[in-house]
PDB file of C-alpha atoms in Angstrom:
ATOM      1  CA  MET A  30       0.163   0.464   0.022  1.00  0.00           C
ATOM      2  CA  MET A  31       1.139   3.714  -0.274  1.00  0.00           C
ATOM      3  CA  PRO A  32       3.395   4.648   2.791  1.00  0.00           C
ATOM      4  CA  ASP A  33       1.702   7.812   4.928  1.00  0.00           C
ATOM      5  CA  LEU A  34       3.246  10.805   4.036  1.00  0.00           C
ATOM      6  CA  ALA A  35       4.534  11.241   8.028  1.00  0.00           C
ATOM      7  CA  ASP A  36       6.152   8.207   7.762  1.00  0.00           C
ATOM      8  CA  LEU A  37       8.441   9.710   3.736  1.00  0.00           C
ATOM      9  CA  LEU A  38       9.114  12.969   6.029  1.00  0.00           C
ATOM     10  CA  ASP A  39      10.261  11.234   9.079  1.00  0.00           C
ATOM     11  CA  GLY A  40      13.276   9.839   7.948  1.00  0.00           C
ATOM     12  CA  LEU A  41      13.969  11.564   4.434  1.00  0.00           C
ATOM     13  CA  HIS A  42      17.594  13.096   3.583  1.00  0.00           C
ATOM     14  CA  VAL A  43      18.716  15.582   1.653  1.00  0.00           C
ATOM     15  CA  VAL A  44      21.913  16.073  -0.142  1.00  0.00           C
ATOM     16  CA  ALA A  45      23.883  18.120  -2.246  1.00  0.00           C
ATOM     17  CA  LEU A  46      26.854  16.176  -4.822  1.00  0.00           C
ATOM     18  CA  PRO A  47      29.701  18.792  -5.810  1.00  0.00           C
ATOM     19  CA  MET A  48      29.879  18.403  -9.923  1.00  0.00           C
ATOM     20  CA  ARG A  49      33.728  17.752 -10.863  1.00  0.00           C
ATOM     21  CA  VAL A  50      31.951  19.941 -14.220  1.00  0.00           C
ATOM     22  CA  ARG A  51      28.968  21.907 -14.907  1.00  0.00           C
ATOM     23  CA  PHE A  52      26.863  19.723 -16.396  1.00  0.00           C
ATOM     24  CA  ARG A  53      22.805  20.538 -17.699  1.00  0.00           C
ATOM     25  CA  GLY A  54      23.334  23.958 -16.403  1.00  0.00           C
ATOM     26  CA  ILE A  55      24.134  22.826 -12.566  1.00  0.00           C
ATOM     27  CA  THR A  56      27.451  22.489 -10.334  1.00  0.00           C
ATOM     28  CA  THR A  57      25.999  20.461  -7.147  1.00  0.00           C
ATOM     29  CA  ARG A  58      23.127  17.721  -7.977  1.00  0.00           C
ATOM     30  CA  GLU A  59      20.010  17.386  -4.776  1.00  0.00           C
ATOM     31  CA  VAL A  60      18.420  14.838  -4.256  1.00  0.00           C
ATOM     32  CA  ALA A  61      16.382  13.301  -1.789  1.00  0.00           C
ATOM     33  CA  LEU A  62      16.601   9.875  -0.331  1.00  0.00           C
ATOM     34  CA  PHE A  63      14.763   8.049   2.222  1.00  0.00           C
ATOM     35  CA  GLU A  64      14.151   3.993   3.491  1.00  0.00           C
ATOM     36  CA  GLY A  65      11.606   1.792   3.050  1.00  0.00           C
ATOM     37  CA  PRO A  66      11.484  -2.013   3.352  1.00  0.00           C
ATOM     38  CA  ALA A  67      12.751  -2.735   0.492  1.00  0.00           C
ATOM     39  CA  GLY A  68      15.689  -0.310   0.181  1.00  0.00           C
ATOM     40  CA  TRP A  69      16.140   2.867  -0.560  1.00  0.00           C
ATOM     41  CA  GLY A  70      14.693   5.550  -2.936  1.00  0.00           C
ATOM     42  CA  GLU A  71      15.861   8.271  -4.699  1.00  0.00           C
ATOM     43  CA  PHE A  72      13.825  11.366  -4.971  1.00  0.00           C
ATOM     44  CA  GLY A  73      15.444  13.514  -7.266  1.00  0.00           C
ATOM     45  CA  ALA A  74      13.518  15.546  -9.818  1.00  0.00           C
ATOM     46  CA  PHE A  75      15.109  18.900 -11.042  1.00  0.00           C
ATOM     47  CA  VAL A  76      14.182  21.820  -9.354  1.00  0.00           C
ATOM     48  CA  GLU A  77      13.039  23.634 -12.313  1.00  0.00           C
ATOM     49  CA  TYR A  78      10.221  20.965 -12.575  1.00  0.00           C
ATOM     50  CA  GLU A  79       6.096  21.890 -12.397  1.00  0.00           C
ATOM     51  CA  PRO A  80       4.448  18.699  -9.772  1.00  0.00           C
ATOM     52  CA  PRO A  81       2.904  16.993 -11.516  1.00  0.00           C
ATOM     53  CA  GLU A  82       6.623  16.046 -13.663  1.00  0.00           C
ATOM     54  CA  ALA A  83       8.131  15.314 -10.146  1.00  0.00           C
ATOM     55  CA  ALA A  84       5.068  13.480  -9.152  1.00  0.00           C
ATOM     56  CA  HIS A  85       6.579  10.704 -11.227  1.00  0.00           C
ATOM     57  CA  TRP A  86       9.530  11.261  -9.660  1.00  0.00           C
ATOM     58  CA  LEU A  87       8.586  10.557  -6.125  1.00  0.00           C
ATOM     59  CA  ALA A  88       6.438   7.388  -7.855  1.00  0.00           C
ATOM     60  CA  SER A  89       9.296   5.992  -8.435  1.00  0.00           C
ATOM     61  CA  ALA A  90      11.693   6.418  -5.381  1.00  0.00           C
ATOM     62  CA  ILE A  91       8.345   5.214  -3.767  1.00  0.00           C
ATOM     63  CA  GLU A  92       8.093   1.871  -5.603  1.00  0.00           C
ATOM     64  CA  ALA A  93      12.379   1.908  -5.233  1.00  0.00           C
ATOM     65  CA  ALA A  94      11.450   2.014  -1.000  1.00  0.00           C
ATOM     66  CA  TYR A  95       8.059  -0.195  -0.766  1.00  0.00           C
ATOM     67  CA  ARG A  96       8.160  -2.918  -3.309  1.00  0.00           C
ATOM     68  CA  GLU A  97      10.413  -6.044  -4.125  1.00  0.00           C
ATOM     69  CA  PRO A  98      12.171  -5.301  -7.905  1.00  0.00           C
ATOM     70  CA  PRO A  99      11.164  -7.157 -10.813  1.00  0.00           C
ATOM     71  CA  PRO A 100      14.194 -10.167 -11.432  1.00  0.00           C
ATOM     72  CA  VAL A 101      16.610  -9.457 -13.419  1.00  0.00           C
ATOM     73  CA  ARG A 102      18.373 -11.386 -16.767  1.00  0.00           C
ATOM     74  CA  ARG A 103      22.033 -10.205 -16.358  1.00  0.00           C
ATOM     75  CA  ASP A 104      24.662  -9.510 -13.440  1.00  0.00           C
ATOM     76  CA  ARG A 105      26.402  -6.190 -14.871  1.00  0.00           C
ATOM     77  CA  ILE A 106      25.338  -3.753 -17.934  1.00  0.00           C
ATOM     78  CA  PRO A 107      27.800  -1.952 -20.823  1.00  0.00           C
ATOM     79  CA  ILE A 108      27.971   1.523 -19.480  1.00  0.00           C
ATOM     80  CA  ASN A 109      28.764   4.621 -22.344  1.00  0.00           C
ATOM     81  CA  ALA A 110      30.896   7.708 -20.729  1.00  0.00           C
ATOM     82  CA  THR A 111      29.645  10.974 -20.743  1.00  0.00           C
ATOM     83  CA  VAL A 112      31.325  13.934 -22.383  1.00  0.00           C
ATOM     84  CA  PRO A 113      29.603  17.409 -20.587  1.00  0.00           C
ATOM     85  CA  ALA A 114      30.400  20.009 -22.940  1.00  0.00           C
ATOM     86  CA  VAL A 115      33.817  20.451 -21.704  1.00  0.00           C
ATOM     87  CA  GLY A 116      37.077  21.601 -24.006  1.00  0.00           C
ATOM     88  CA  ALA A 117      38.077  18.985 -26.713  1.00  0.00           C
ATOM     89  CA  SER A 118      41.350  19.053 -24.617  1.00  0.00           C
ATOM     90  CA  GLU A 119      39.213  18.541 -21.405  1.00  0.00           C
ATOM     91  CA  VAL A 120      38.118  14.660 -22.943  1.00  0.00           C
ATOM     92  CA  PRO A 121      40.681  12.667 -22.112  1.00  0.00           C
ATOM     93  CA  GLY A 122      40.362  13.809 -18.268  1.00  0.00           C
ATOM     94  CA  VAL A 123      36.959  12.988 -18.683  1.00  0.00           C
ATOM     95  CA  LEU A 124      36.811   9.733 -20.157  1.00  0.00           C
ATOM     96  CA  ALA A 125      39.572   8.578 -17.662  1.00  0.00           C
ATOM     97  CA  ARG A 126      37.064   8.321 -15.148  1.00  0.00           C
ATOM     98  CA  PHE A 127      35.343   5.894 -17.700  1.00  0.00           C
ATOM     99  CA  PRO A 128      37.795   3.059 -17.510  1.00  0.00           C
ATOM    100  CA  GLY A 129      37.295   0.241 -20.127  1.00  0.00           C
ATOM    101  CA  ALA A 130      33.576   2.204 -21.623  1.00  0.00           C
ATOM    102  CA  ARG A 131      33.932   1.250 -25.288  1.00  0.00           C
ATOM    103  CA  THR A 132      30.802   4.094 -25.956  1.00  0.00           C
ATOM    104  CA  ALA A 133      30.777   7.580 -25.189  1.00  0.00           C
ATOM    105  CA  LYS A 134      28.119  10.461 -25.146  1.00  0.00           C
ATOM    106  CA  VAL A 135      28.791  13.829 -26.077  1.00  0.00           C
ATOM    107  CA  LYS A 136      27.069  16.190 -24.723  1.00  0.00           C
ATOM    108  CA  VAL A 137      26.439  19.168 -27.497  1.00  0.00           C
ATOM    109  CA  ALA A 138      24.110  21.991 -28.740  1.00  0.00           C
ATOM    110  CA  GLU A 139      25.430  23.368 -25.327  1.00  0.00           C
ATOM    111  CA  PRO A 140      23.872  27.261 -24.899  1.00  0.00           C
ATOM    112  CA  GLY A 141      26.610  29.427 -25.497  1.00  0.00           C
ATOM    113  CA  GLN A 142      28.897  27.080 -27.289  1.00  0.00           C
ATOM    114  CA  ASP A 143      28.710  26.524 -31.205  1.00  0.00           C
ATOM    115  CA  LEU A 144      29.193  23.526 -33.599  1.00  0.00           C
ATOM    116  CA  ALA A 145      32.491  23.614 -33.988  1.00  0.00           C
ATOM    117  CA  ASP A 146      32.881  23.344 -30.481  1.00  0.00           C
ATOM    118  CA  ASP A 147      30.702  20.018 -30.716  1.00  0.00           C
ATOM    119  CA  VAL A 148      33.124  19.120 -33.612  1.00  0.00           C
ATOM    120  CA  ALA A 149      36.642  19.314 -31.674  1.00  0.00           C
ATOM    121  CA  ARG A 150      34.786  17.565 -29.035  1.00  0.00           C
ATOM    122  CA  VAL A 151      33.217  14.378 -30.493  1.00  0.00           C
ATOM    123  CA  ASN A 152      36.246  14.239 -32.904  1.00  0.00           C
ATOM    124  CA  ALA A 153      38.630  14.483 -29.104  1.00  0.00           C
ATOM    125  CA  THR A 154      36.101  11.401 -28.381  1.00  0.00           C
ATOM    126  CA  ARG A 155      36.621   9.478 -31.504  1.00  0.00           C
ATOM    127  CA  GLU A 156      40.698   9.525 -31.184  1.00  0.00           C
ATOM    128  CA  LEU A 157      39.969   7.401 -27.882  1.00  0.00           C
ATOM    129  CA  VAL A 158      36.846   5.781 -27.759  1.00  0.00           C
ATOM    130  CA  PRO A 159      35.620   3.531 -30.887  1.00  0.00           C
ATOM    131  CA  THR A 160      31.937   4.489 -30.596  1.00  0.00           C
ATOM    132  CA  VAL A 161      30.349   7.476 -30.251  1.00  0.00           C
ATOM    133  CA  ARG A 162      26.726   9.124 -29.986  1.00  0.00           C
ATOM    134  CA  VAL A 163      25.512  12.782 -29.114  1.00  0.00           C
ATOM    135  CA  ASP A 164      23.163  14.427 -26.858  1.00  0.00           C
ATOM    136  CA  ALA A 165      21.688  17.993 -27.922  1.00  0.00           C
ATOM    137  CA  ASN A 166      18.922  17.388 -25.203  1.00  0.00           C
ATOM    138  CA  GLY A 167      16.358  19.034 -28.286  1.00  0.00           C
ATOM    139  CA  GLY A 168      18.762  22.031 -28.495  1.00  0.00           C
ATOM    140  CA  TRP A 169      18.477  22.142 -32.395  1.00  0.00           C
ATOM    141  CA  ASP A 170      15.611  22.934 -35.571  1.00  0.00           C
ATOM    142  CA  VAL A 171      15.386  20.641 -38.530  1.00  0.00           C
ATOM    143  CA  ASP A 172      17.379  22.637 -40.039  1.00  0.00           C
ATOM    144  CA  ALA A 173      20.132  23.028 -37.457  1.00  0.00           C
ATOM    145  CA  ALA A 174      20.636  19.223 -36.711  1.00  0.00           C
ATOM    146  CA  THR A 175      20.598  18.484 -40.855  1.00  0.00           C
ATOM    147  CA  ALA A 176      24.294  20.859 -40.641  1.00  0.00           C
ATOM    148  CA  ALA A 177      25.693  19.418 -37.173  1.00  0.00           C
ATOM    149  CA  THR A 178      24.710  15.464 -38.120  1.00  0.00           C
ATOM    150  CA  ALA A 179      26.647  16.677 -41.920  1.00  0.00           C
ATOM    151  CA  ALA A 180      29.649  18.476 -39.790  1.00  0.00           C
ATOM    152  CA  LEU A 181      29.279  15.950 -36.782  1.00  0.00           C
ATOM    153  CA  THR A 182      29.948  12.704 -39.259  1.00  0.00           C
ATOM    154  CA  ALA A 183      32.511  14.457 -41.620  1.00  0.00           C
ATOM    155  CA  ASP A 184      35.844  12.547 -39.466  1.00  0.00           C
ATOM    156  CA  GLY A 185      33.867   9.253 -38.445  1.00  0.00           C
ATOM    157  CA  PRO A 186      30.523   7.636 -37.903  1.00  0.00           C
ATOM    158  CA  LEU A 187      27.728   8.778 -34.859  1.00  0.00           C
ATOM    159  CA  GLU A 188      26.072   5.231 -33.026  1.00  0.00           C
ATOM    160  CA  TYR A 189      22.848   7.514 -33.045  1.00  0.00           C
ATOM    161  CA  LEU A 190      21.580  11.454 -32.633  1.00  0.00           C
ATOM    162  CA  GLU A 191      20.271  11.662 -28.977  1.00  0.00           C
ATOM    163  CA  GLN A 192      17.093  14.270 -29.041  1.00  0.00           C
ATOM    164  CA  PRO A 193      18.226  16.050 -31.030  1.00  0.00           C
ATOM    165  CA  CYS A 194      15.512  17.845 -32.023  1.00  0.00           C
ATOM    166  CA  ALA A 195      12.555  19.075 -28.925  1.00  0.00           C
ATOM    167  CA  THR A 196       9.632  17.886 -31.103  1.00  0.00           C
ATOM    168  CA  VAL A 197       7.896  14.062 -32.318  1.00  0.00           C
ATOM    169  CA  ALA A 198       6.975  16.425 -35.371  1.00  0.00           C
ATOM    170  CA  GLU A 199      10.980  17.580 -36.035  1.00  0.00           C
ATOM    171  CA  LEU A 200      12.792  14.530 -34.833  1.00  0.00           C
ATOM    172  CA  ALA A 201      10.210  12.278 -37.705  1.00  0.00           C
ATOM    173  CA  GLU A 202      11.511  14.778 -40.503  1.00  0.00           C
ATOM    174  CA  LEU A 203      15.270  14.584 -39.654  1.00  0.00           C
ATOM    175  CA  ARG A 204      15.196  10.985 -39.770  1.00  0.00           C
ATOM    176  CA  ARG A 205      13.443  11.709 -42.974  1.00  0.00           C
ATOM    177  CA  ARG A 206      16.166  13.327 -43.941  1.00  0.00           C
ATOM    178  CA  VAL A 207      19.737  12.344 -42.273  1.00  0.00           C
ATOM    179  CA  ASP A 208      21.202   8.746 -42.488  1.00  0.00           C
ATOM    180  CA  VAL A 209      22.594   8.373 -38.325  1.00  0.00           C
ATOM    181  CA  PRO A 210      19.925   6.790 -35.983  1.00  0.00           C
ATOM    182  CA  ILE A 211      17.222   8.842 -34.160  1.00  0.00           C
ATOM    183  CA  ALA A 212      17.310   8.650 -30.676  1.00  0.00           C
ATOM    184  CA  ALA A 213      14.288   9.685 -28.218  1.00  0.00           C
ATOM    185  CA  ASP A 214      14.930  10.745 -24.436  1.00  0.00           C
ATOM    186  CA  GLU A 215      12.237  13.687 -23.884  1.00  0.00           C
ATOM    187  CA  SER A 216      10.303  13.045 -26.033  1.00  0.00           C
ATOM    188  CA  ILE A 217       9.497   9.635 -24.397  1.00  0.00           C
ATOM    189  CA  ARG A 218      10.244  10.746 -20.566  1.00  0.00           C
ATOM    190  CA  LYS A 219       7.977  14.271 -20.741  1.00  0.00           C
ATOM    191  CA  ALA A 220       5.674  13.401 -22.860  1.00  0.00           C
ATOM    192  CA  GLY A 221       2.012  12.654 -21.469  1.00  0.00           C
ATOM    193  CA  ASP A 222       2.122   9.556 -23.670  1.00  0.00           C
ATOM    194  CA  PRO A 223       5.907   8.144 -23.965  1.00  0.00           C
ATOM    195  CA  LEU A 224       5.183   6.025 -26.607  1.00  0.00           C
ATOM    196  CA  ALA A 225       3.466   8.596 -29.282  1.00  0.00           C
ATOM    197  CA  VAL A 226       7.324   9.323 -30.063  1.00  0.00           C
ATOM    198  CA  VAL A 227       7.848   5.047 -31.448  1.00  0.00           C
ATOM    199  CA  ARG A 228       4.142   4.886 -33.421  1.00  0.00           C
ATOM    200  CA  ALA A 229       4.999   8.485 -35.042  1.00  0.00           C
ATOM    201  CA  GLY A 230       7.256   6.673 -36.789  1.00  0.00           C
ATOM    202  CA  ALA A 231      10.430   9.317 -35.222  1.00  0.00           C
ATOM    203  CA  ALA A 232      12.660   6.918 -33.221  1.00  0.00           C
ATOM    204  CA  ASP A 233      14.794   4.505 -34.114  1.00  0.00           C
ATOM    205  CA  VAL A 234      15.863   4.263 -30.323  1.00  0.00           C
ATOM    206  CA  ALA A 235      14.615   4.811 -27.070  1.00  0.00           C
ATOM    207  CA  VAL A 236      15.740   6.344 -23.468  1.00  0.00           C
ATOM    208  CA  LEU A 237      14.507   5.426 -20.949  1.00  0.00           C
ATOM    209  CA  LYS A 238      14.864   6.936 -17.491  1.00  0.00           C
ATOM    210  CA  VAL A 239      13.570   5.047 -14.308  1.00  0.00           C
ATOM    211  CA  ALA A 240      12.767   7.892 -12.409  1.00  0.00           C
ATOM    212  CA  PRO A 241      11.006  10.194 -15.020  1.00  0.00           C
ATOM    213  CA  LEU A 242       9.220   7.532 -15.913  1.00  0.00           C
ATOM    214  CA  GLY A 243       7.785   6.647 -12.813  1.00  0.00           C
ATOM    215  CA  GLY A 244       9.837   3.237 -11.391  1.00  0.00           C
ATOM    216  CA  VAL A 245      11.338   0.984 -13.007  1.00  0.00           C
ATOM    217  CA  SER A 246       7.956  -1.609 -13.678  1.00  0.00           C
ATOM    218  CA  LYS A 247       6.906   1.229 -15.793  1.00  0.00           C
ATOM    219  CA  MET A 248       9.503   1.530 -17.356  1.00  0.00           C
ATOM    220  CA  LEU A 249       9.661  -1.982 -17.970  1.00  0.00           C
ATOM    221  CA  GLU A 250       6.277  -1.391 -18.987  1.00  0.00           C
ATOM    222  CA  ILE A 251       6.301   1.208 -21.192  1.00  0.00           C
ATOM    223  CA  ALA A 252       9.749  -0.797 -23.007  1.00  0.00           C
ATOM    224  CA  ALA A 253       7.556  -3.977 -23.659  1.00  0.00           C
ATOM    225  CA  GLN A 254       5.556  -1.832 -25.782  1.00  0.00           C
ATOM    226  CA  ILE A 255       8.573  -0.164 -27.834  1.00  0.00           C
ATOM    227  CA  ASP A 256       9.424  -2.354 -30.800  1.00  0.00           C
ATOM    228  CA  VAL A 257      13.030  -0.632 -31.537  1.00  0.00           C
ATOM    229  CA  PRO A 258      16.074  -1.304 -28.841  1.00  0.00           C
ATOM    230  CA  ILE A 259      16.049   0.064 -25.086  1.00  0.00           C
ATOM    231  CA  VAL A 260      18.802   2.312 -24.026  1.00  0.00           C
ATOM    232  CA  VAL A 261      18.215   2.486 -20.064  1.00  0.00           C
ATOM    233  CA  SER A 262      20.126   6.260 -18.761  1.00  0.00           C
ATOM    234  CA  SER A 263      20.426   8.264 -15.541  1.00  0.00           C
ATOM    235  CA  ALA A 264      18.620  11.420 -14.637  1.00  0.00           C
ATOM    236  CA  LEU A 265      21.585  12.635 -13.046  1.00  0.00           C
ATOM    237  CA  ASP A 266      21.048  10.549 -10.583  1.00  0.00           C
ATOM    238  CA  SER A 267      23.191   9.860  -7.090  1.00  0.00           C
ATOM    239  CA  ALA A 268      23.796   6.157  -6.417  1.00  0.00           C
ATOM    240  CA  VAL A 269      20.935   4.740  -4.992  1.00  0.00           C
ATOM    241  CA  GLY A 270      19.023   5.563  -8.505  1.00  0.00           C
ATOM    242  CA  ILE A 271      21.916   4.150 -10.627  1.00  0.00           C
ATOM    243  CA  GLY A 272      21.409   1.012  -8.852  1.00  0.00           C
ATOM    244  CA  ARG A 273      17.483   1.495  -9.871  1.00  0.00           C
ATOM    245  CA  GLY A 274      19.062   1.597 -13.734  1.00  0.00           C
ATOM    246  CA  LEU A 275      21.034  -0.771 -13.542  1.00  0.00           C
ATOM    247  CA  HIS A 276      18.256  -3.266 -12.050  1.00  0.00           C
ATOM    248  CA  ALA A 277      15.993  -2.434 -14.893  1.00  0.00           C
ATOM    249  CA  ALA A 278      18.047  -2.308 -17.531  1.00  0.00           C
ATOM    250  CA  ALA A 279      19.220  -6.118 -15.399  1.00  0.00           C
ATOM    251  CA  ALA A 280      15.646  -6.911 -16.578  1.00  0.00           C
ATOM    252  CA  LEU A 281      15.366  -5.597 -19.649  1.00  0.00           C
ATOM    253  CA  PRO A 282      14.703  -9.147 -22.517  1.00  0.00           C
ATOM    254  CA  GLU A 283      17.250  -7.144 -23.934  1.00  0.00           C
ATOM    255  CA  LEU A 284      20.129  -5.372 -24.716  1.00  0.00           C
ATOM    256  CA  ARG A 285      21.740  -4.038 -27.569  1.00  0.00           C
ATOM    257  CA  HIS A 286      23.924  -0.654 -26.592  1.00  0.00           C
ATOM    258  CA  ALA A 287      25.605   0.511 -23.576  1.00  0.00           C
ATOM    259  CA  CYS A 288      23.839   2.233 -20.920  1.00  0.00           C
ATOM    260  CA  GLY A 289      23.873   5.746 -19.452  1.00  0.00           C
ATOM    261  CA  LEU A 290      24.336   4.744 -16.610  1.00  0.00           C
ATOM    262  CA  GLY A 291      28.520   5.549 -15.634  1.00  0.00           C
ATOM    263  CA  THR A 292      26.918   9.371 -14.621  1.00  0.00           C
ATOM    264  CA  ARG A 293      28.251   8.957 -11.001  1.00  0.00           C
ATOM    265  CA  ARG A 294      31.769   9.709 -12.406  1.00  0.00           C
ATOM    266  CA  LEU A 295      30.049  13.339 -12.809  1.00  0.00           C
ATOM    267  CA  PHE A 296      30.036  14.090  -8.813  1.00  0.00           C
ATOM    268  CA  VAL A 297      33.102  14.544  -6.474  1.00  0.00           C
ATOM    269  CA  ASP A 298      31.257  12.515  -4.188  1.00  0.00           C
ATOM    270  CA  ASP A 299      28.616  10.668  -3.293  1.00  0.00           C
ATOM    271  CA  VAL A 300      25.960   8.619  -0.805  1.00  0.00           C
ATOM    272  CA  ALA A 301      27.651   5.796  -1.784  1.00  0.00           C
ATOM    273  CA  GLU A 302      30.860   4.023  -2.561  1.00  0.00           C
ATOM    274  CA  PRO A 303      31.421   4.162  -5.929  1.00  0.00           C
ATOM    275  CA  TRP A 304      31.559   0.874  -8.151  1.00  0.00           C
ATOM    276  CA  VAL A 305      34.607   0.365 -10.177  1.00  0.00           C
ATOM    277  CA  ILE A 306      34.060   0.216 -14.196  1.00  0.00           C
ATOM    278  CA  GLU A 307      35.270  -2.490 -14.714  1.00  0.00           C
ATOM    279  CA  GLU A 308      36.280  -3.737 -19.194  1.00  0.00           C
ATOM    280  CA  GLY A 309      32.593  -0.661 -19.378  1.00  0.00           C
ATOM    281  CA  PHE A 310      30.392  -2.420 -17.146  1.00  0.00           C
ATOM    282  CA  LEU A 311      28.972  -2.049 -13.847  1.00  0.00           C
ATOM    283  CA  PRO A 312      27.614  -4.367 -11.421  1.00  0.00           C
ATOM    284  CA  VAL A 313      23.648  -4.859 -10.953  1.00  0.00           C
ATOM    285  CA  ALA A 314      23.611  -4.714  -7.160  1.00  0.00           C
ATOM    286  CA  PRO A 315      21.704  -2.886  -4.487  1.00  0.00           C
ATOM    287  CA  VAL A 316      22.412   0.772  -2.657  1.00  0.00           C
ATOM    288  CA  THR A 317      22.733   1.178   0.880  1.00  0.00           C
ATOM    289  CA  PRO A 318      23.727   5.046   1.191  1.00  0.00           C
ATOM    290  CA  ASP A 319      27.116   5.260   3.808  1.00  0.00           C
ATOM    291  CA  GLY A 320      25.813   7.100   7.144  1.00  0.00           C
ATOM    292  CA  ALA A 321      28.761   9.548   7.479  1.00  0.00           C
ATOM    293  CA  ARG A 322      27.754  10.576   3.971  1.00  0.00           C
ATOM    294  CA  LEU A 323      24.463  11.670   4.453  1.00  0.00           C
ATOM    295  CA  ALA A 324      25.888  13.445   7.370  1.00  0.00           C
ATOM    296  CA  ALA A 325      28.589  15.373   4.741  1.00  0.00           C
ATOM    297  CA  LEU A 326      26.493  15.458   2.376  1.00  0.00           C
ATOM    298  CA  ALA A 327      23.614  16.838   3.501  1.00  0.00           C
ATOM    299  CA  VAL A 328      22.240  20.375   3.154  1.00  0.00           C
ATOM    300  CA  SER A 329      21.343  23.182   4.234  1.00  0.00           C
ATOM    301  CA  ALA A 330      17.534  23.462   6.810  1.00  0.00           C
ATOM    302  CA  ASP A 331      16.006  25.665   4.415  1.00  0.00           C
ATOM    303  CA  ARG A 332      17.377  23.475   1.301  1.00  0.00           C
ATOM    304  CA  ARG A 333      15.648  20.676   3.093  1.00  0.00           C
ATOM    305  CA  GLN A 334      12.643  22.474   4.013  1.00  0.00           C
ATOM    306  CA  TRP A 335      12.697  22.839   0.310  1.00  0.00           C
ATOM    307  CA  TRP A 336      12.123  19.590  -0.323  1.00  0.00           C
ATOM    308  CA  ILE A 337      10.435  18.469   2.537  1.00  0.00           C
ATOM    309  CA  ASP A 338       8.055  21.052   0.554  1.00  0.00           C
ATOM    310  CA  ARG A 339       7.700  19.452  -2.637  1.00  0.00           C
ATOM    311  CA  VAL A 340       7.112  15.701  -1.313  1.00  0.00           C
ATOM    312  CA  LYS A 341       3.689  17.350   0.342  1.00  0.00           C
ATOM    313  CA  THR A 342       2.715  18.789  -2.520  1.00  0.00           C
ATOM    314  CA  CYS A 343       3.507  15.478  -5.217  1.00  0.00           C
ATOM    315  CA  TYR A 344       2.510  13.025  -3.025  1.00  0.00           C
ATOM    316  CA  PRO A 345      -1.630  13.974  -3.783  1.00  0.00           C
ATOM    317  CA  LEU A 346      -0.802  13.963  -6.999  1.00  0.00           C
ATOM    318  CA  LEU A 347      -0.169   9.881  -7.362  1.00  0.00           C
ATOM    319  CA  VAL A 348      -1.550   7.002  -7.943  1.00  0.00           C
ATOM    320  CA  PRO A 349      -2.579   5.026  -4.986  1.00  0.00           C
ATOM    321  CA  SER A 350      -1.055   1.731  -6.711  1.00  0.00           C
ATOM    322  CA  PHE A 351       1.746  -0.047  -4.506  1.00  0.00           C
ATOM    323  CA  GLY A 352       0.180  -2.500  -2.512  1.00  0.00           C
TER     324      GLY A 352
END
């Protein structure tokens, strides 16, 4: 059954994770964590998200803490390196934090940068990793995405373009113009109908994230209705959220691509000791935060209250289906 709001708030820990570089426009990642009978849950909806969207993230956290997870089919998951919008000279240092990874996702279309910056960053990555994908976070229109695709593939192939444009219609149009596969992320996790992008023939790959979709069970339910390959990715999660992403990836019937679940390397510190990436893989295992780390990374009293208020606002929006 749905846990009482008082129980959630009683054991709430809110932490601020410092980041090595700016990512998604932030240098510190705040998340709220709580423990239930099934383990730990993470509520980390980005601060700008309104309650109806953030409520999905709270549902995911409650599922993690109060429901036993589904069975898994594999005990380790291949992960991609994540290269933020850094200068080309910084790429080797970033990739060194993902030992053995043979796939890298490179952020492009960063505000304040230009296409030449993207090309330099992608080419620097290609020198060190055999498979490269890019993520534009919907930053281009169709014409800009078409030009960017030509520039970014001039010196080598791309595995796929992740969310090059913002809308489903734009993705479908771009897919008709370019030969590089198109992956949908925001068009799935931020959509009222997460399956619309696939029905529209707008994507060759579906990027699914556990928390924005409402939990592992909901993500697997959506994945079962999608007839393109699935990539499970992080929503800039702490160790707790990454553990759930790895479990989701391990439960999929088929996994053809490396997953975007190595983003803990973007943090200076985390709530649990990072797993060691071995030959580009991470193990599938539950995560229990370390008490000393929770205390050391705790936010100020006013920020904790902000998250308490947010839980109180999102909680009534949940469907009581956790029994």
